[in-house]
Amino acid sequence: MPPGARLEPWARGTPPRTLSETLFDGRLVLFEDLPAVSLLVGRGRAILERVFGTDDPVHAENGLSAAAFRRLALKARNVVGTDAEVARHWRDTLATVGYHPEDAWLDRIRLRAVPSRTDVDHPRLQVLPPHRDTWGSGIAAQVNWWLPLFPLSETRTMLLWPDAFRRPVPNDSGDWSFEAFREGASRDYPLLPVAGEAPPTPAMPVSMAPGQLLAFSAAHLHGGVRDASGMTRFGIDTRTVWDPDRRAGRGAPNVDCAAGTEMWRWYSPPREALAEGRP
């Protein structure tokens, strides 16, 4: 993707195959005015307000100890990830886009909580370093979905490096093991494979509003950034694979991924894939 990459608005009625091909070409697609996404944001905010006991969860970190914030943020992650209403709104979103849930491999829905403070010692609550999700999953047809629950700023958001989409970036995907991570090979074992050096091009801060939804190929290099504003960044992200893409062999180009295994076990398979067996 050339310099000056932008978020391209999705045209309602775009066929899902066209959407996939657009994403696998490295373009970034922004969805707006989807009722199910607005409901998803509302439900996510309601969960945060209930768990943190305040109508201003973004600033809750300022009145909590590091341990208390960690406990509540992890509880909120669990509630969002298992909430039936959250799941229903997400499935309605996919159906509107054309990736009908019965035709899609679905990863878990995750609450992303990144406090501005640096003393909350938990890997799930930290800024993620530059990485491609494909380095961990090994799945070229994977699509990432990301939405903020509250307003962002350029110093408190996700970062993308669109110019690196077709450029190799040194990384440890050939050495990283999910089994080693899950079994706790060492206390400092990394959460995910990451870039081995600074990305070769400037980062693009993602600027979007609550109620908007971003889709991008899992092969995009991305990470996060936080500031000292005293505000926690809350968002929701997840991943999908549209089964027709898997069966047709469509996906993003692999320029530097050395993952040895495709992690289909991270996904709930569609009915058709269950009938024929996992890949």
mmCIF file of C-alpha atoms in Angstrom, residues 14-262:
data_model
loop_
_atom_site.group_PDB
_atom_site.id
_atom_site.type_symbol
_atom_site.label_atom_id
_atom_site.label_comp_id
_atom_site.label_asym_id
_atom_site.label_seq_id
_atom_site.Cartn_x
_atom_site.Cartn_y
_atom_site.Cartn_z
ATOM 1 C CA THR A 14 -20.438 -5.190 -1.379
ATOM 2 C CA PRO A 15 -20.202 -8.972 -2.007
ATOM 3 C CA PRO A 16 -18.170 -10.782 0.673
ATOM 4 C CA ARG A 17 -15.709 -12.127 -1.881
ATOM 5 C CA THR A 18 -15.024 -8.560 -3.058
ATOM 6 C CA LEU A 19 -14.523 -7.499 0.555
ATOM 7 C CA SER A 20 -12.071 -10.360 1.103
ATOM 8 C CA GLU A 21 -10.104 -9.533 -2.024
ATOM 9 C CA THR A 22 -9.973 -5.876 -0.971
ATOM 10 C CA LEU A 23 -8.617 -6.799 2.456
ATOM 11 C CA PHE A 24 -6.123 -9.338 1.115
ATOM 12 C CA ASP A 25 -4.828 -6.584 -1.164
ATOM 13 C CA GLY A 26 -3.832 -4.684 1.984
ATOM 14 C CA ARG A 27 -6.579 -2.073 2.011
ATOM 15 C CA LEU A 28 -8.199 -0.923 5.256
ATOM 16 C CA VAL A 29 -12.004 -0.959 5.296
ATOM 17 C CA LEU A 30 -14.114 1.209 7.611
ATOM 18 C CA PHE A 31 -17.750 0.363 8.355
ATOM 19 C CA GLU A 32 -20.098 3.105 9.508
ATOM 20 C CA ASP A 33 -23.750 3.373 10.501
ATOM 21 C CA LEU A 34 -24.224 -0.317 11.250
ATOM 22 C CA PRO A 35 -26.971 -0.619 13.911
ATOM 23 C CA ALA A 36 -25.493 -3.839 15.324
ATOM 24 C CA VAL A 37 -22.130 -2.119 15.896
ATOM 25 C CA SER A 38 -23.831 0.732 17.764
ATOM 26 C CA LEU A 39 -25.588 -1.847 19.940
ATOM 27 C CA LEU A 40 -22.279 -3.624 20.498
ATOM 28 C CA VAL A 41 -20.649 -0.389 21.662
ATOM 29 C CA GLY A 42 -23.559 0.315 23.990
ATOM 30 C CA ARG A 43 -23.409 -3.152 25.481
ATOM 31 C CA GLY A 44 -19.640 -2.969 25.940
ATOM 32 C CA ARG A 45 -19.917 0.372 27.715
ATOM 33 C CA ALA A 46 -22.694 -0.911 29.977
ATOM 34 C CA ILE A 47 -20.533 -3.881 31.008
ATOM 35 C CA LEU A 48 -17.587 -1.617 31.797
ATOM 36 C CA GLU A 49 -19.737 0.756 33.824
ATOM 37 C CA ARG A 50 -21.156 -2.145 35.832
ATOM 38 C CA VAL A 51 -17.812 -3.853 36.453
ATOM 39 C CA PHE A 52 -15.925 -0.668 37.370
ATOM 40 C CA GLY A 53 -18.883 0.790 39.281
ATOM 41 C CA THR A 54 -18.766 4.142 37.510
ATOM 42 C CA ASP A 55 -20.305 5.881 34.522
ATOM 43 C CA ASP A 56 -16.784 7.007 33.541
ATOM 44 C CA PRO A 57 -14.705 3.815 33.230
ATOM 45 C CA VAL A 58 -12.160 5.574 31.009
ATOM 46 C CA HIS A 59 -10.897 7.524 34.047
ATOM 47 C CA ALA A 60 -11.420 4.741 36.616
ATOM 48 C CA GLU A 61 -7.710 3.853 36.641
ATOM 49 C CA ASN A 62 -6.947 7.097 38.480
ATOM 50 C CA GLY A 63 -8.825 6.054 41.635
ATOM 51 C CA LEU A 64 -7.653 2.461 41.773
ATOM 52 C CA SER A 65 -4.524 0.653 42.842
ATOM 53 C CA ALA A 66 -2.702 -1.261 40.112
ATOM 54 C CA ALA A 67 -3.954 -4.541 41.588
ATOM 55 C CA ALA A 68 -7.569 -3.348 41.742
ATOM 56 C CA PHE A 69 -7.505 -2.065 38.171
ATOM 57 C CA ARG A 70 -5.964 -5.320 36.967
ATOM 58 C CA ARG A 71 -8.636 -7.370 38.734
ATOM 59 C CA LEU A 72 -11.536 -5.323 37.361
ATOM 60 C CA ALA A 73 -10.152 -5.051 33.832
ATOM 61 C CA LEU A 74 -9.616 -8.820 33.635
ATOM 62 C CA LYS A 75 -13.117 -9.391 34.995
ATOM 63 C CA ALA A 76 -14.532 -7.061 32.322
ATOM 64 C CA ARG A 77 -12.598 -8.982 29.653
ATOM 65 C CA ASN A 78 -14.184 -12.207 30.810
ATOM 66 C CA VAL A 79 -17.687 -10.723 30.924
ATOM 67 C CA VAL A 80 -17.424 -9.236 27.420
ATOM 68 C CA GLY A 81 -15.969 -12.457 26.029
ATOM 69 C CA THR A 82 -18.812 -14.593 27.377
ATOM 70 C CA ASP A 83 -21.760 -12.205 27.097
ATOM 71 C CA ALA A 84 -24.600 -13.554 24.935
ATOM 72 C CA GLU A 85 -25.750 -10.070 23.923
ATOM 73 C CA VAL A 86 -22.251 -9.092 22.775
ATOM 74 C CA ALA A 87 -22.089 -12.305 20.732
ATOM 75 C CA ARG A 88 -25.500 -11.667 19.170
ATOM 76 C CA HIS A 89 -24.630 -8.119 18.124
ATOM 77 C CA TRP A 90 -21.359 -9.349 16.601
ATOM 78 C CA ARG A 91 -23.091 -12.093 14.628
ATOM 79 C CA ASP A 92 -25.634 -9.548 13.366
ATOM 80 C CA THR A 93 -22.729 -7.341 12.278
ATOM 81 C CA LEU A 94 -21.133 -10.161 10.313
ATOM 82 C CA ALA A 95 -24.446 -10.998 8.654
ATOM 83 C CA THR A 96 -24.823 -7.371 7.545
ATOM 84 C CA VAL A 97 -21.315 -7.360 6.079
ATOM 85 C CA GLY A 98 -21.942 -10.628 4.219
ATOM 86 C CA TYR A 99 -19.692 -12.929 6.245
ATOM 87 C CA HIS A 100 -22.658 -14.851 7.599
ATOM 88 C CA PRO A 101 -21.757 -16.619 10.870
ATOM 89 C CA GLU A 102 -22.794 -19.996 9.467
ATOM 90 C CA ASP A 103 -20.068 -19.562 6.811
ATOM 91 C CA ALA A 104 -17.333 -18.137 9.047
ATOM 92 C CA TRP A 105 -14.708 -19.383 11.456
ATOM 93 C CA LEU A 106 -15.117 -17.241 14.588
ATOM 94 C CA ASP A 107 -12.424 -16.389 17.112
ATOM 95 C CA ARG A 108 -13.256 -15.206 20.619
ATOM 96 C CA ILE A 109 -14.481 -11.657 21.148
ATOM 97 C CA ARG A 110 -11.955 -9.760 23.254
ATOM 98 C CA LEU A 111 -12.146 -6.589 25.282
ATOM 99 C CA ARG A 112 -8.938 -4.614 24.839
ATOM 100 C CA ALA A 113 -8.107 -2.519 27.925
ATOM 101 C CA VAL A 114 -4.904 -0.474 27.812
ATOM 102 C CA PRO A 115 -4.404 1.875 30.786
ATOM 103 C CA SER A 116 -2.246 4.961 30.504
ATOM 104 C CA ARG A 117 -0.399 4.015 33.693
ATOM 105 C CA THR A 118 2.580 1.697 33.384
ATOM 106 C CA ASP A 119 2.383 -0.165 36.701
ATOM 107 C CA VAL A 120 -0.406 -2.592 35.749
ATOM 108 C CA ASP A 121 1.695 -5.691 35.289
ATOM 109 C CA HIS A 122 -0.304 -8.024 33.083
ATOM 110 C CA PRO A 123 0.408 -8.987 29.445
ATOM 111 C CA ARG A 124 -3.287 -8.767 28.497
ATOM 112 C CA LEU A 125 -3.441 -5.142 29.663
ATOM 113 C CA GLN A 126 -0.375 -3.752 27.932
ATOM 114 C CA VAL A 127 0.368 -2.003 24.650
ATOM 115 C CA LEU A 128 1.127 -4.640 22.042
ATOM 116 C CA PRO A 129 4.439 -4.260 20.169
ATOM 117 C CA PRO A 130 4.508 -4.304 16.339
ATOM 118 C CA HIS A 131 3.355 -7.672 15.014
ATOM 119 C CA ARG A 132 1.337 -9.402 12.325
ATOM 120 C CA ASP A 133 -1.390 -11.701 13.622
ATOM 121 C CA THR A 134 -0.459 -14.172 10.894
ATOM 122 C CA TRP A 135 2.908 -14.682 12.612
ATOM 123 C CA GLY A 136 0.989 -16.441 15.377
ATOM 124 C CA SER A 137 -1.992 -17.964 13.572
ATOM 125 C CA GLY A 138 -0.329 -18.872 10.267
ATOM 126 C CA ILE A 139 -3.682 -18.263 8.530
ATOM 127 C CA ALA A 140 -3.438 -16.055 5.428
ATOM 128 C CA ALA A 141 -7.237 -15.708 5.108
ATOM 129 C CA GLN A 142 -7.665 -14.273 8.604
ATOM 130 C CA VAL A 143 -9.432 -10.911 8.910
ATOM 131 C CA ASN A 144 -9.025 -8.701 11.984
ATOM 132 C CA TRP A 145 -11.867 -6.548 13.333
ATOM 133 C CA TRP A 146 -11.353 -3.629 15.697
ATOM 134 C CA LEU A 147 -13.640 -1.011 17.239
ATOM 135 C CA PRO A 148 -13.188 1.575 20.007
ATOM 136 C CA LEU A 149 -15.727 1.860 22.821
ATOM 137 C CA PHE A 150 -14.771 5.467 23.648
ATOM 138 C CA PRO A 151 -13.100 8.296 21.691
ATOM 139 C CA LEU A 152 -9.446 7.864 20.754
ATOM 140 C CA SER A 153 -6.519 10.188 20.236
ATOM 141 C CA GLU A 154 -3.463 9.794 18.006
ATOM 142 C CA THR A 155 -1.378 9.075 21.104
ATOM 143 C CA ARG A 156 -3.874 6.540 22.508
ATOM 144 C CA THR A 157 -4.930 4.177 19.758
ATOM 145 C CA MET A 158 -3.849 1.335 17.515
ATOM 146 C CA LEU A 159 -0.972 1.853 15.089
ATOM 147 C CA LEU A 160 -0.736 0.377 11.599
ATOM 148 C CA TRP A 161 2.239 0.226 9.241
ATOM 149 C CA PRO A 162 0.456 -0.140 5.858
ATOM 150 C CA ASP A 163 3.675 0.309 3.869
ATOM 151 C CA ALA A 164 5.049 -2.853 5.498
ATOM 152 C CA PHE A 165 2.223 -5.030 4.132
ATOM 153 C CA ARG A 166 4.413 -6.347 1.291
ATOM 154 C CA ARG A 167 7.802 -5.730 2.907
ATOM 155 C CA PRO A 168 9.539 -8.411 4.981
ATOM 156 C CA VAL A 169 10.044 -7.448 8.619
ATOM 157 C CA PRO A 170 12.441 -9.428 10.857
ATOM 158 C CA ASN A 171 10.427 -11.371 13.425
ATOM 159 C CA ASP A 172 10.462 -14.424 15.694
ATOM 160 C CA SER A 173 7.489 -16.289 14.192
ATOM 161 C CA GLY A 174 9.713 -19.273 13.430
ATOM 162 C CA ASP A 175 10.696 -19.645 17.093
ATOM 163 C CA TRP A 176 7.487 -18.708 18.916
ATOM 164 C CA SER A 177 5.328 -21.589 20.117
ATOM 165 C CA PHE A 178 1.748 -21.366 21.343
ATOM 166 C CA GLU A 179 2.274 -24.566 23.297
ATOM 167 C CA ALA A 180 5.281 -23.061 25.063
ATOM 168 C CA PHE A 181 3.299 -19.908 25.833
ATOM 169 C CA ARG A 182 0.294 -21.856 27.136
ATOM 170 C CA GLU A 183 2.431 -24.134 29.276
ATOM 171 C CA GLY A 184 4.385 -21.229 30.723
ATOM 172 C CA ALA A 185 7.773 -22.167 29.305
ATOM 173 C CA SER A 186 9.154 -19.221 31.234
ATOM 174 C CA ARG A 187 7.664 -16.327 33.160
ATOM 175 C CA ASP A 188 8.792 -13.930 30.436
ATOM 176 C CA TYR A 189 7.691 -16.015 27.451
ATOM 177 C CA PRO A 190 6.167 -13.569 24.910
ATOM 178 C CA LEU A 191 2.421 -13.296 24.425
ATOM 179 C CA LEU A 192 2.832 -13.358 20.655
ATOM 180 C CA PRO A 193 5.508 -13.257 17.924
ATOM 181 C CA VAL A 194 6.802 -9.726 17.409
ATOM 182 C CA ALA A 195 8.985 -7.691 15.077
ATOM 183 C CA GLY A 196 12.700 -8.031 15.708
ATOM 184 C CA GLU A 197 13.469 -4.402 14.938
ATOM 185 C CA ALA A 198 11.699 -1.090 14.469
ATOM 186 C CA PRO A 199 9.308 -1.060 11.495
ATOM 187 C CA PRO A 200 10.882 0.392 8.348
ATOM 188 C CA THR A 201 8.207 3.047 7.788
ATOM 189 C CA PRO A 202 6.317 5.553 9.965
ATOM 190 C CA ALA A 203 3.258 4.315 11.838
ATOM 191 C CA MET A 204 -0.271 5.386 10.968
ATOM 192 C CA PRO A 205 -2.371 6.098 14.102
ATOM 193 C CA VAL A 206 -5.892 4.785 13.570
ATOM 194 C CA SER A 207 -8.397 7.618 13.860
ATOM 195 C CA MET A 208 -11.997 6.497 14.175
ATOM 196 C CA ALA A 209 -15.005 7.080 16.405
ATOM 197 C CA PRO A 210 -17.068 4.755 18.608
ATOM 198 C CA GLY A 211 -19.701 3.156 16.389
ATOM 199 C CA GLN A 212 -17.246 2.690 13.537
ATOM 200 C CA LEU A 213 -15.678 -0.693 12.787
ATOM 201 C CA LEU A 214 -12.342 -1.389 11.103
ATOM 202 C CA ALA A 215 -11.488 -4.526 9.123
ATOM 203 C CA PHE A 216 -7.961 -5.317 7.967
ATOM 204 C CA SER A 217 -5.940 -8.316 6.899
ATOM 205 C CA ALA A 218 -4.229 -10.164 9.736
ATOM 206 C CA ALA A 219 -1.028 -9.823 7.680
ATOM 207 C CA HIS A 220 -0.889 -6.087 8.405
ATOM 208 C CA LEU A 221 1.832 -4.989 10.801
ATOM 209 C CA HIS A 222 0.153 -3.304 13.751
ATOM 210 C CA GLY A 223 0.646 -2.474 17.418
ATOM 211 C CA GLY A 224 -0.469 0.078 19.982
ATOM 212 C CA VAL A 225 0.418 3.331 21.665
ATOM 213 C CA ARG A 226 -0.603 4.990 24.905
ATOM 214 C CA ASP A 227 -0.023 8.373 26.502
ATOM 215 C CA ALA A 228 0.022 9.842 30.004
ATOM 216 C CA SER A 229 -3.517 11.228 29.811
ATOM 217 C CA GLY A 230 -4.847 9.153 32.715
ATOM 218 C CA MET A 231 -7.384 7.591 30.327
ATOM 219 C CA THR A 232 -7.750 3.882 29.591
ATOM 220 C CA ARG A 233 -8.264 2.832 25.979
ATOM 221 C CA PHE A 234 -11.128 0.357 25.788
ATOM 222 C CA GLY A 235 -12.069 -1.430 22.586
ATOM 223 C CA ILE A 236 -13.278 -4.720 21.198
ATOM 224 C CA ASP A 237 -11.430 -6.865 18.705
ATOM 225 C CA THR A 238 -11.821 -10.290 17.177
ATOM 226 C CA ARG A 239 -10.861 -12.320 14.123
ATOM 227 C CA THR A 240 -12.715 -14.298 11.457
ATOM 228 C CA VAL A 241 -12.026 -16.484 8.451
ATOM 229 C CA TRP A 242 -14.745 -16.667 5.802
ATOM 230 C CA ASP A 243 -14.899 -20.355 4.896
ATOM 231 C CA PRO A 244 -15.245 -19.799 1.113
ATOM 232 C CA ASP A 245 -11.870 -17.980 1.304
ATOM 233 C CA ARG A 246 -10.320 -20.940 3.104
ATOM 234 C CA ARG A 247 -11.684 -23.448 0.601
ATOM 235 C CA ALA A 248 -10.621 -21.325 -2.390
ATOM 236 C CA GLY A 249 -7.124 -20.696 -1.013
ATOM 237 C CA ARG A 250 -7.573 -16.921 -0.934
ATOM 238 C CA GLY A 251 -5.515 -14.896 1.501
ATOM 239 C CA ALA A 252 -2.966 -12.169 2.036
ATOM 240 C CA PRO A 253 0.584 -12.576 0.675
ATOM 241 C CA ASN A 254 3.109 -14.135 3.030
ATOM 242 C CA VAL A 255 6.244 -12.001 2.956
ATOM 243 C CA ASP A 256 7.910 -13.035 6.223
ATOM 244 C CA CYS A 257 5.785 -15.458 8.278
ATOM 245 C CA ALA A 258 7.552 -18.637 9.401
ATOM 246 C CA ALA A 259 4.721 -20.038 11.534
ATOM 247 C CA GLY A 260 4.743 -23.802 11.184
ATOM 248 C CA THR A 261 1.123 -24.460 12.165
ATOM 249 C CA GLU A 262 -2.225 -22.981 11.180
#
